[in-house]
Amino acid sequence: MSIETIKWVKGCARIIDQTKLPVSLEYIACRDVETMWQAIKRLSVRGAPAIGVAAAFGVLLGVQKFKGNDRLKFLKLFNETCDYLATSRPTAVNLFNMLNEMRAVVTCNPMADVPTLKKALEYQAMAIFKDDQDVCRRMGDHGAKLIKIKMQCLTVCNAGALATVDYGTALGVFYTAKKQGKKFSVYSCETRPLLQGARLTCWELQRQKIDTTLICDNMAASLMAKGKVDIIFTGADRIASNGDTANKIGTYMLAVLAKHHGIPFYIVAPRSTFDLVIKSGKQIPIEERKSEEVTHFAGVSTAPKGIKVYNPAFDVTPANLITGIVTEYGIIRPPFVKNIKRMIG
Amino acid sequence: MSIETIKWVKGCARIIDQTKLPVSLEYIACRDVETMWQAIKRLSVRGAPAIGVAAAFGVLLGVQKFKGNDRLKFLKLFNETCDYLATSRPTAVNLFNMLNEMRAVVTCNPMADVPTLKKALEYQAMAIFKDDQDVCRRMGDHGAKLIKIKMQCLTVCNAGALATVDYGTALGVFYTAKKQGKKFSVYSCETRPLLQGARLTCWELQRQKIDTTLICDNMAASLMAKGKVDIIFTGADRIASNGDTANKIGTYMLAVLAKHHGIPFYIVAPRSTFDLVIKSGKQIPIEERKSEEVTHFAGVSTAPKGIKVYNPAFDVTPANLITGIVTEYGIIRPPFVKNIKRMIG
């Protein structure tokens, strides 16, 4: 794969500025935690696994300029950095899970001095980075088994290399199937309001020479009715212990439509996207974003001034509409409460 | 109502250029049939009933410059004009129905000379115009009975004053309910790719001081799951004799979602939108429009160059997902084959 969504280069987190795609491929060099926080907030880096890695690197950025060996002062800065990064976005649990992994480094090394802690944190962040690369390829292997010859697949938003370090969750399934020489095609829902499907998924799939057709979100139902969708793969931002899944707005719509048309509907997400503390999707906080995302495009107004807007960035798909969840450990199928616990609990 | 979507003013059809809304309210003066054809094709005038009226006025524009009294030559020009207008858009049956009404004038007056035919055609076009005004208000009266206090309604595309002469089909129901003093609110699906919901419906409803909230199409399912949609009203472009209904892409999606969530789903359309010749929706031709509508916005590229696009402008909602069809004669309910025949056959 030639896409390096996020990378740690000598004290600097280099990320692709996804707000600029597909028009231009530009990078942002994050040298402090504020730049990373902004990058997460404004979706320069997005996608639950990528946000998790970005948060880990963000912690490194926050503490790397600390001078001296005062452990208490260092911990204060460390905790403030973690708390600050946690305010960037609310829904994707990877953010919090990866911050917790970073916190665990500190908790588990109560006697370590500041230089040792810094080293250990960098080691942990790099482990999170490498783990994402590995985990995505394992999900790809499991998920690719679901793709049969000439299948017409559908996906929403971007659950690809751009949503992870470099390979993807849902799109990773396509990449692995492609490597295996399978012939199949993909419909990409454009994913309003910010068009991650049109801008990011189409860009990625085109680069990988996968047969891709772009549709507007409201065309998916019609495609299904025509028998043009055989299987659906989406990513996830947070999966509750009962299998309820928060993902990009429009995912729930696809799941309901899939049920109506008898089409299998799969989530592809690593263990780091599970929130086993919560019992159901009702407990997942759903980010609402500013109305300008809906009322304007490229600075042009597309709605009358002053109109009210409802702009949730995510929705929750109840587990009973999900055929299976592809993880790095295998495909989890219903009953989800039991099988999630068994496979990743 | 202060919206005059289409109007005949001294040999000229004046239409609102709907491609410019909501940024500016501009008019196009159509003085020849070619200008009208272009206006229909590029959606300066759109909405099935408005297209029907536009076609009738287009016929007048096509024949008004005819000099002399050669009936055969006049008929040749007349037929060419009708045939030409019929190529502007394929799905909305009102276009063909109104052209047929204009043709009937000629057919029914086999002895009339050219000046008489011209007068009769103008008389017929004005009757079509006035009939639309009347019919919309009658649909409003029937439909408004369905709106109960504090109801949260949902609509898609624009089935309002801008889709008719000046009142609307689905939105006409809201206007009548509002006049009756009922309190209710409306969610408007933005309606990709051309955003008729955001640009036109929000603009209209805001002018009428109706409590309106704009959503992206992929948010409707989530709203329904939250119990925020009590009833759905949409317009129609062509209704088959079994009740199958072609309407703006995304309508079928809403109908499936409505069924899943137990929400009543109503079509609002006049008799002129029915195509009683065809048995089912399978026989309705669905217009596919150019890919740039999806891949570009305001001249800005929103997808990688060369990506394939599927861009149907309409979809077909099967009758079994429709709760009722509000017409000027009353509300038609299942069984549709029998009741459509009874009420308007």
XYZ file of C-alpha atoms in Angstrom:
690
model
C 0.000 0.000 0.000
C 1.298 3.394 -0.864
C -0.947 5.369 1.481
C 0.660 6.500 4.731
C -2.211 8.107 6.603
C -0.265 8.745 9.778
C 3.408 8.269 10.560
C 5.826 9.224 13.328
C 8.908 10.921 11.936
C 11.499 12.192 14.442
C 9.319 13.896 17.010
C 6.666 14.829 14.482
C 3.386 13.135 13.562
C 2.931 13.449 9.818
C -0.652 13.009 8.650
C -2.415 13.246 5.322
C -4.744 16.263 5.319
C -7.903 14.414 4.316
C -9.900 17.611 3.928
C -7.851 18.298 0.769
C -8.502 14.968 -0.963
C -9.148 14.048 -3.720
C -8.024 17.337 -5.241
C -4.560 17.227 -3.709
C -2.507 14.924 -1.504
C -1.032 17.140 1.201
C 0.529 16.384 4.553
C 0.336 18.158 7.894
C 3.327 18.011 10.196
C 1.971 17.936 13.763
C 4.766 19.107 16.054
C 2.592 19.905 19.073
C -0.517 18.450 20.628
C -2.691 21.462 19.737
C -2.059 20.917 16.027
C -3.023 17.262 16.426
C -6.167 18.149 18.408
C -7.219 20.527 15.627
C -6.431 17.931 12.973
C -8.719 15.421 14.711
C -11.456 17.983 15.338
C -11.575 19.278 11.755
C -11.293 15.751 10.302
C -7.884 16.185 8.677
C -7.353 12.790 10.273
C -10.503 10.724 10.816
C -11.657 7.127 11.015
C -11.816 5.429 14.402
C -8.532 3.440 14.234
C -6.588 6.377 12.766
C -7.944 8.658 15.494
C -6.702 6.142 18.068
C -3.192 6.212 16.613
C -3.359 9.999 16.269
C -4.257 10.272 19.958
C -1.284 8.117 20.952
C 1.042 10.278 18.859
C -0.703 13.332 20.274
C 0.312 12.243 23.755
C 3.936 11.988 22.609
C 3.700 15.480 21.118
C 2.279 16.806 24.356
C 5.014 15.458 26.607
C 8.070 15.495 24.360
C 9.043 19.077 25.173
C 8.992 18.431 28.919
C 12.369 19.286 30.431
C 13.849 17.957 33.662
C 13.108 14.914 35.794
C 10.249 15.998 38.049
C 7.976 12.993 37.827
C 4.974 14.690 39.426
C 5.119 17.646 37.065
C 5.544 15.267 34.151
C 2.475 13.263 35.216
C 0.481 16.459 35.508
C 1.388 17.423 31.945
C 0.772 13.855 30.760
C -2.693 13.692 32.302
C -3.620 17.137 31.021
C -2.495 16.084 27.551
C -4.613 12.929 27.671
C -7.642 14.823 28.999
C -7.234 17.468 26.308
C -7.014 14.941 23.474
C -10.107 13.192 24.852
C -12.151 16.336 24.137
C -11.415 16.322 20.399
C -14.239 13.983 19.340
C -16.769 11.998 21.381
C -17.954 8.950 19.449
C -15.032 6.816 18.238
C -14.002 4.775 21.263
C -10.557 4.036 19.804
C -9.570 7.524 20.903
C -10.314 6.724 24.544
C -9.066 3.156 24.345
C -5.690 4.274 22.982
C -5.423 7.068 25.542
C -6.071 4.399 28.173
C -3.292 2.281 26.717
C -0.970 5.251 27.009
C -2.138 5.887 30.591
C -1.491 2.241 31.420
C 2.178 2.726 30.548
C 2.454 5.341 33.264
C 0.340 3.418 35.773
C 2.334 0.242 35.238
C 5.676 1.983 35.771
C 5.260 3.695 39.156
C 8.991 3.836 39.815
C 10.182 4.949 36.373
C 11.911 8.301 35.971
C 10.871 10.823 33.335
C 13.277 9.758 30.550
C 12.228 6.143 31.048
C 8.544 7.070 30.953
C 9.061 9.072 27.776
C 10.790 6.104 26.166
C 8.057 3.737 27.338
C 5.326 6.024 25.980
C 7.041 6.268 22.609
C 7.440 2.499 22.583
C 3.729 2.098 23.376
C 2.635 4.569 20.688
C 4.742 2.734 18.110
C 3.243 -0.558 19.278
C -0.256 0.917 18.753
C 0.830 2.067 15.300
C 2.246 -1.318 14.295
C -0.653 -3.175 15.849
C -3.059 -1.265 13.614
C -1.095 -2.324 10.528
C -1.141 -5.945 11.617
C -4.728 -6.025 12.808
C -6.071 -4.523 9.569
C -4.363 -7.214 7.506
C -5.798 -9.917 9.752
C -9.313 -8.452 9.382
C -8.704 -8.403 5.642
C -7.897 -12.110 5.672
C -11.036 -13.004 7.612
C -13.320 -10.681 5.682
C -12.055 -11.615 2.229
C -13.513 -15.098 2.703
C -16.951 -13.493 2.456
C -16.289 -12.110 -1.021
C -17.325 -14.497 -3.762
C -16.699 -14.183 -7.464
C -18.440 -11.246 -9.208
C -19.943 -9.997 -5.987
C -21.264 -6.457 -5.951
C -20.264 -4.924 -2.641
C -21.405 -1.701 -1.047
C -19.695 0.487 1.530
C -20.219 3.859 3.163
C -17.923 6.608 4.381
C -14.251 5.663 4.391
C -13.139 2.630 6.332
C -9.921 2.332 4.363
C -6.232 3.084 4.523
C -7.200 6.663 5.297
C -9.188 5.565 8.361
C -6.294 3.537 9.746
C -2.516 3.646 9.538
C -2.323 2.319 5.997
C -4.695 -0.539 5.090
C -8.237 -0.177 6.309
C -11.019 -2.137 7.935
C -13.924 -2.560 5.471
C -11.746 -1.548 2.517
C -8.959 -3.787 3.812
C -11.327 -6.678 3.074
C -11.468 -5.493 -0.550
C -7.689 -5.075 -0.738
C -7.094 -8.611 0.480
C -9.738 -10.059 -1.859
C -8.117 -8.164 -4.734
C -4.669 -9.570 -3.835
C -6.233 -13.022 -3.874
C -7.201 -12.383 -7.489
C -10.942 -12.238 -6.850
C -13.091 -10.301 -9.294
C -15.704 -8.111 -7.629
C -17.002 -4.563 -7.727
C -17.772 -1.913 -5.149
C -20.424 0.777 -4.808
C -19.302 3.666 -2.653
C -21.973 5.797 -0.948
C -20.793 9.393 -1.175
C -21.606 9.949 2.520
C -23.036 13.366 3.153
C -22.345 15.891 4.426
C -18.553 15.693 4.120
C -18.422 13.192 1.254
C -15.832 10.838 2.707
C -17.153 8.124 0.378
C -16.793 10.240 -2.757
C -13.587 12.004 -1.766
C -11.678 9.332 0.130
C -13.044 5.860 -0.596
C -13.300 6.402 -4.360
C -9.779 7.865 -4.350
C -8.350 4.889 -2.473
C -10.190 2.209 -4.427
C -9.307 3.838 -7.732
C -5.609 3.827 -6.767
C -5.897 0.121 -6.020
C -7.611 -0.446 -9.387
C -10.770 -1.827 -7.818
C -13.902 -1.524 -9.990
C -15.767 1.246 -8.154
C -18.982 3.157 -8.774
C -19.963 6.236 -6.828
C -23.580 6.764 -5.761
C -25.408 9.287 -3.622
C -26.554 7.869 -0.295
C -30.207 8.023 -1.327
C -29.550 5.725 -4.310
C -28.517 2.690 -2.256
C -32.086 1.472 -1.748
C -32.788 1.595 -5.450
C -29.594 -0.351 -6.221
C -30.619 -3.013 -3.722
C -34.077 -3.307 -5.249
C -32.439 -3.927 -8.627
C -30.387 -6.783 -7.153
C -27.142 -4.882 -7.603
C -25.883 -5.247 -4.032
C -24.794 -8.694 -2.801
C -23.045 -7.736 0.426
C -22.366 -4.653 2.552
C -19.213 -3.875 4.536
C -18.844 -0.848 6.795
C -16.420 0.232 9.481
C -17.382 1.216 13.030
C -16.688 3.950 15.536
C -17.859 2.142 18.656
C -19.365 -1.288 19.235
C -21.238 -1.984 22.462
C -20.968 -5.318 24.251
C -24.285 -6.424 22.721
C -23.078 -5.709 19.164
C -24.935 -2.421 18.651
C -22.637 -0.397 16.409
C -22.125 3.342 16.018
C -20.732 4.292 12.639
C -20.949 7.157 10.171
C -24.442 8.568 9.700
C -26.229 6.555 7.017
C -24.961 3.184 8.208
C -28.184 2.418 10.075
C -30.127 3.330 6.926
C -28.104 0.776 4.959
C -28.662 -1.883 7.615
C -32.451 -1.417 7.533
C -32.425 -1.482 3.728
C -30.209 -4.581 3.749
C -32.662 -6.380 6.000
C -35.586 -5.431 3.756
C -33.765 -6.741 0.693
C -32.210 -9.810 2.346
C -28.629 -8.621 1.881
C -25.888 -9.600 4.369
C -24.570 -6.651 6.352
C -21.100 -6.833 7.921
C -19.194 -4.527 10.226
C -15.394 -4.666 9.993
C -13.647 -3.372 13.116
C -10.771 -4.265 15.398
C -10.986 -5.050 19.095
C -9.962 -1.461 19.825
C -13.348 -0.284 18.481
C -15.296 -2.329 21.043
C -16.577 -0.679 24.188
C -17.297 -3.646 26.418
C -18.181 -1.407 29.345
C -21.469 -0.341 27.798
C -24.394 -2.697 27.427
C -26.035 -1.237 24.334
C -25.816 1.387 21.643
C -28.098 3.677 23.639
C -25.086 4.565 25.774
C -22.933 5.696 22.843
C -22.530 9.485 22.680
C -23.340 10.742 19.188
C -21.423 13.785 17.989
C -23.506 16.539 16.409
C -21.504 18.784 14.132
C -22.029 22.342 12.976
C -24.814 23.157 10.542
C -22.460 24.722 7.974
C -21.349 21.220 6.982
C -24.859 20.742 5.582
C -25.775 24.272 4.475
C -22.586 25.161 2.625
C -20.298 23.579 0.137
C -16.965 25.057 -0.898
C -18.118 28.362 0.538
C -21.331 28.338 -1.491
C -24.631 28.427 0.367
C -26.892 25.488 -0.503
C -29.760 26.324 1.830
C -31.555 29.494 2.873
C -29.948 31.509 5.646
C -31.153 30.735 9.142
C -32.614 27.317 8.379
C -32.426 24.860 11.274
C -30.192 21.853 10.690
C -29.878 18.478 12.378
C -26.390 17.130 11.724
C -25.471 14.023 13.702
C -22.152 12.589 12.513
C -23.036 9.018 13.475
C -25.931 6.682 13.971
C -26.370 3.423 15.841
C -27.184 0.174 14.080
C -28.832 -2.316 16.437
C -27.137 -5.695 16.578
C -30.194 -7.492 15.204
C -29.563 -5.891 11.802
C -25.919 -7.026 11.682
C -25.003 -10.304 9.992
C -21.511 -10.433 11.453
C -18.599 -8.388 12.789
C -15.253 -9.063 11.133
C -12.443 -8.652 13.691
C -8.769 -9.577 13.732
C -9.729 -12.734 15.645
C -12.348 -13.899 13.179
C -15.957 -13.159 12.297
C -18.304 -12.728 15.244
C -21.869 -13.838 14.524
C -25.062 -13.762 16.606
C -25.792 -14.220 19.414
C -23.500 -11.238 19.833
C -23.548 -10.812 23.609
C -22.183 -14.307 24.052
C -19.895 -14.404 21.038
C -18.332 -10.969 21.532
C -17.489 -11.973 25.090
C -16.079 -15.290 23.912
C -13.950 -13.873 21.100
C -12.648 -10.619 22.504
C -13.976 -10.254 26.068
C -48.868 32.521 -1.979
C -46.268 34.853 -3.317
C -44.409 32.303 -5.410
C -45.187 32.366 -9.119
C -43.233 29.441 -10.493
C -44.569 29.722 -14.012
C -46.782 32.326 -15.591
C -47.910 33.270 -19.098
C -47.333 36.967 -19.774
C -48.168 38.267 -23.265
C -46.646 35.602 -25.469
C -43.916 34.802 -23.006
C -43.648 32.078 -20.371
C -41.962 33.536 -17.341
C -40.420 30.962 -15.021
C -38.388 31.125 -11.828
C -34.850 29.875 -12.522
C -34.748 27.253 -9.791
C -31.072 26.519 -10.351
C -30.327 29.916 -8.775
C -32.298 29.383 -5.558
C -31.904 29.929 -2.659
C -29.095 32.424 -3.354
C -31.177 34.570 -5.673
C -34.702 34.701 -7.039
C -34.337 35.184 -10.782
C -36.726 34.714 -13.663
C -36.245 33.387 -17.177
C -38.391 34.785 -19.946
C -39.045 31.917 -22.371
C -39.981 33.461 -25.717
C -39.367 30.382 -27.856
C -39.796 26.663 -27.414
C -36.052 25.971 -27.423
C -35.553 28.140 -24.338
C -38.361 26.265 -22.615
C -36.924 22.882 -23.631
C -33.548 23.882 -22.150
C -35.214 25.201 -19.006
C -36.928 21.850 -18.478
C -33.800 19.830 -19.329
C -31.504 21.750 -16.991
C -34.128 21.846 -14.223
C -34.684 25.603 -14.204
C -38.284 24.476 -14.061
C -38.885 21.057 -12.460
C -41.497 19.111 -10.540
C -43.970 16.965 -12.430
C -46.982 19.331 -12.416
C -44.841 22.384 -13.262
C -43.232 20.484 -16.140
C -46.715 19.694 -17.422
C -47.679 23.369 -17.419
C -44.290 24.296 -18.903
C -44.887 21.857 -21.745
C -48.304 23.367 -22.482
C -46.787 26.851 -22.566
C -43.916 25.436 -24.627
C -46.411 24.370 -27.272
C -47.790 27.918 -27.372
C -44.259 29.278 -27.752
C -43.581 26.838 -30.577
C -46.598 27.754 -32.660
C -47.144 31.421 -31.833
C -44.795 32.707 -34.533
C -46.552 30.723 -37.260
C -47.772 33.040 -40.002
C -50.571 32.420 -42.448
C -53.501 30.051 -42.514
C -52.110 26.798 -43.919
C -53.607 24.268 -41.552
C -51.406 21.388 -42.704
C -48.207 23.376 -42.246
C -49.452 24.539 -38.881
C -50.196 20.968 -37.802
C -46.720 19.895 -38.914
C -45.143 22.614 -36.761
C -47.509 21.802 -33.904
C -46.672 18.103 -33.953
C -42.957 18.759 -34.239
C -43.187 21.105 -31.284
C -44.991 18.505 -29.169
C -42.545 15.772 -30.191
C -39.618 18.038 -29.410
C -40.910 18.967 -25.953
C -41.529 15.287 -25.235
C -37.771 14.661 -25.484
C -36.880 17.044 -22.676
C -37.300 14.614 -19.773
C -38.590 11.027 -19.672
C -40.023 10.208 -16.243
C -42.671 12.733 -15.188
C -45.820 11.678 -17.001
C -47.429 15.098 -16.590
C -45.250 16.260 -19.479
C -46.804 13.687 -21.818
C -50.282 13.984 -20.353
C -50.331 17.748 -20.871
C -48.914 17.429 -24.390
C -51.740 14.983 -25.038
C -54.251 17.497 -23.741
C -52.813 20.044 -26.171
C -52.939 17.502 -29.008
C -56.556 16.762 -28.145
C -57.440 20.396 -28.868
C -56.221 19.958 -32.420
C -57.747 16.515 -32.848
C -61.119 17.678 -31.560
C -61.224 20.661 -33.898
C -60.700 19.092 -37.329
C -62.381 21.969 -39.154
C -60.826 24.883 -37.269
C -58.613 27.333 -39.114
C -55.181 28.344 -37.817
C -56.207 31.447 -35.831
C -58.978 29.444 -34.157
C -56.592 26.608 -33.319
C -54.103 29.066 -31.857
C -56.827 30.579 -29.691
C -58.041 27.137 -28.633
C -54.506 26.039 -27.737
C -53.938 29.148 -25.662
C -57.288 28.602 -23.978
C -56.300 24.996 -23.216
C -52.881 25.945 -21.856
C -54.478 28.515 -19.565
C -56.981 25.887 -18.432
C -54.102 23.559 -17.582
C -52.464 26.391 -15.664
C -55.599 27.248 -13.706
C -56.445 23.608 -13.140
C -53.075 23.117 -11.441
C -53.796 25.987 -9.061
C -57.200 24.570 -8.208
C -56.120 20.940 -7.972
C -53.229 21.724 -5.608
C -55.554 23.485 -3.199
C -57.961 20.556 -3.278
C -55.119 18.121 -2.525
C -54.102 20.437 0.300
C -57.596 20.204 1.793
C -57.649 16.408 1.657
C -54.073 15.964 2.865
C -54.272 18.454 5.722
C -56.765 16.156 7.454
C -53.864 13.756 8.019
C -51.850 16.320 9.979
C -52.535 16.171 13.690
C -51.318 18.554 16.353
C -47.527 18.625 16.957
C -46.895 16.108 14.203
C -43.342 15.845 12.907
C -43.569 15.479 9.144
C -40.875 14.519 6.672
C -40.596 15.260 2.970
C -38.067 14.837 0.188
C -37.113 16.870 -2.866
C -39.468 19.737 -3.612
C -43.142 19.029 -4.090
C -44.121 22.607 -3.393
C -45.089 25.823 -5.072
C -41.914 25.505 -7.123
C -43.003 22.099 -8.435
C -46.397 23.393 -9.530
C -47.834 26.706 -10.649
C -47.884 28.238 -7.175
C -48.990 25.982 -4.314
C -47.584 22.489 -4.325
C -48.589 18.889 -3.808
C -46.914 17.521 -0.664
C -46.019 21.013 0.556
C -49.515 22.202 -0.337
C -50.705 19.872 2.414
C -48.473 21.753 4.857
C -49.667 25.138 3.587
C -53.285 24.200 4.092
C -52.616 22.745 7.556
C -50.767 25.937 8.460
C -53.718 28.077 7.281
C -55.957 25.948 9.481
C -53.823 27.020 12.425
C -52.319 23.587 13.054
C -48.962 23.414 14.832
C -46.557 20.925 13.276
C -42.982 20.742 12.076
C -41.267 19.496 8.943
C -37.972 17.737 8.240
C -36.715 18.362 4.722
C -34.330 15.798 3.193
C -31.711 17.773 1.282
C -32.109 15.471 -1.758
C -28.820 14.769 -3.427
C -27.389 15.346 -5.891
C -29.071 18.648 -6.775
C -30.310 19.518 -3.291
C -33.872 20.449 -4.195
C -34.850 19.793 -0.578
C -32.194 22.104 0.861
C -32.390 24.754 -1.837
C -36.073 24.834 -2.712
C -38.195 23.186 -0.024
C -36.401 24.911 2.864
C -36.657 28.205 1.022
C -40.397 27.790 0.436
C -41.229 26.546 3.918
C -39.154 29.264 5.542
C -41.059 31.923 3.559
C -44.294 30.430 4.838
C -42.955 30.446 8.408
C -43.290 26.696 8.797
C -40.996 25.179 11.450
C -38.474 23.387 9.240
C -35.285 21.427 9.864
C -32.901 20.409 7.111
C -31.275 16.975 7.172
C -29.058 15.011 4.816
C -30.850 12.112 3.152
C -28.825 9.551 5.112
C -30.075 10.989 8.423
C -33.754 10.158 7.864
C -33.426 6.598 9.199
C -31.816 7.796 12.388
C -34.564 10.394 12.902
C -37.199 7.706 12.473
C -35.478 5.438 14.989
C -35.607 8.297 17.502
C -39.365 8.631 17.011
C -39.003 12.045 15.402
C -41.004 11.316 12.252
C -44.771 10.810 12.541
C -45.760 10.971 8.880
C -44.130 11.279 5.458
C -45.470 13.179 2.437
C -43.800 13.131 -0.968
C -44.782 14.159 -4.461
C -44.715 11.886 -7.508
C -43.503 11.935 -11.083
C -45.553 9.029 -12.394
C -48.001 6.652 -10.730
C -48.845 3.345 -12.418
C -52.355 1.922 -12.367
C -51.391 -0.413 -9.510
C -50.145 2.477 -7.348
C -46.397 1.958 -7.898
C -44.938 5.450 -7.796
C -41.880 6.968 -9.431
C -40.551 9.976 -7.573
C -37.224 11.672 -6.856
C -34.401 9.283 -6.002
C -34.468 8.564 -2.283
C -38.245 8.268 -2.052
C -38.131 4.467 -2.170
C -35.514 4.549 0.593
C -37.894 6.591 2.763
C -40.765 4.210 2.041
C -38.739 1.156 3.126
C -37.564 2.978 6.248
C -41.127 4.096 6.986
C -42.343 0.511 6.807
C -39.566 -0.659 9.139
C -40.450 2.030 11.677
C -44.234 1.822 11.295
C -44.599 5.352 9.932
C -47.408 6.239 7.492
C -46.117 7.107 4.034
C -48.251 9.246 1.720
C -47.875 10.317 -1.894
C -49.542 13.606 -2.874
C -50.201 13.896 -6.599
C -52.916 15.031 -8.957
C -54.676 12.904 -11.521
C -52.325 14.267 -14.183
C -49.452 12.334 -12.568
C -51.188 8.975 -13.027
C -50.277 6.788 -15.981
C -53.207 4.402 -16.127
C -51.889 2.772 -19.305
C -49.093 1.010 -17.470
C -49.722 -1.859 -15.113
C -46.792 -1.408 -12.744
C -43.779 0.679 -11.864
C -41.532 -1.638 -13.863
C -42.755 0.101 -17.012
C -41.759 3.596 -15.864
C -38.676 4.927 -17.675
C -36.132 6.217 -15.155
C -33.984 9.129 -16.261
C -30.263 8.796 -15.611
C -28.468 12.111 -15.483
C -24.862 13.078 -16.058
C -22.202 12.087 -13.561
C -21.032 15.662 -12.985
C -24.135 16.246 -10.872
C -22.597 13.844 -8.346
C -18.869 14.438 -8.827
C -18.859 18.231 -8.776
C -20.362 20.984 -6.741
C -20.193 24.657 -7.691
C -17.378 23.786 -10.077
C -15.371 22.033 -7.347
C -14.501 18.372 -7.836
C -15.738 16.178 -4.985
C -14.582 12.832 -6.353
C -11.476 11.579 -8.136
C -11.356 12.100 -11.888
C -12.620 9.224 -13.983
C -14.658 7.540 -11.239
C -17.746 5.722 -12.483
C -21.063 7.155 -11.299
C -24.593 5.803 -11.162
C -27.005 8.748 -11.128
C -30.669 7.823 -11.557
C -32.899 10.844 -10.981
C -35.854 8.780 -9.770
C -36.756 5.528 -8.110
C -39.942 3.488 -7.942
C -41.760 2.864 -4.686
C -43.938 -0.254 -4.889
C -47.556 0.287 -3.933
C -47.330 -2.064 -0.959
C -45.130 0.487 0.843
C -47.604 3.325 0.297
C -50.215 4.134 2.946
C -52.278 6.353 0.690
C -52.239 8.655 -2.312
C -53.675 12.118 -1.734
C -55.354 13.358 -4.927
C -57.703 16.224 -5.722
C -60.593 13.738 -5.468
C -59.632 12.432 -2.033
C -57.213 9.983 -0.508
C -56.815 6.692 -2.348
C -56.019 3.760 -0.074
C -55.274 0.101 -0.779
C -56.260 -1.985 -2.601
C -54.842 0.470 -5.112
C -55.692 -1.259 -8.386
C -59.372 -1.173 -7.527
C -59.445 2.172 -5.759
C -57.360 4.088 -8.303
C -59.732 2.861 -10.999
C -62.723 3.822 -8.920
C -61.530 7.289 -7.981
C -59.804 8.529 -11.110
C -60.076 5.786 -13.767
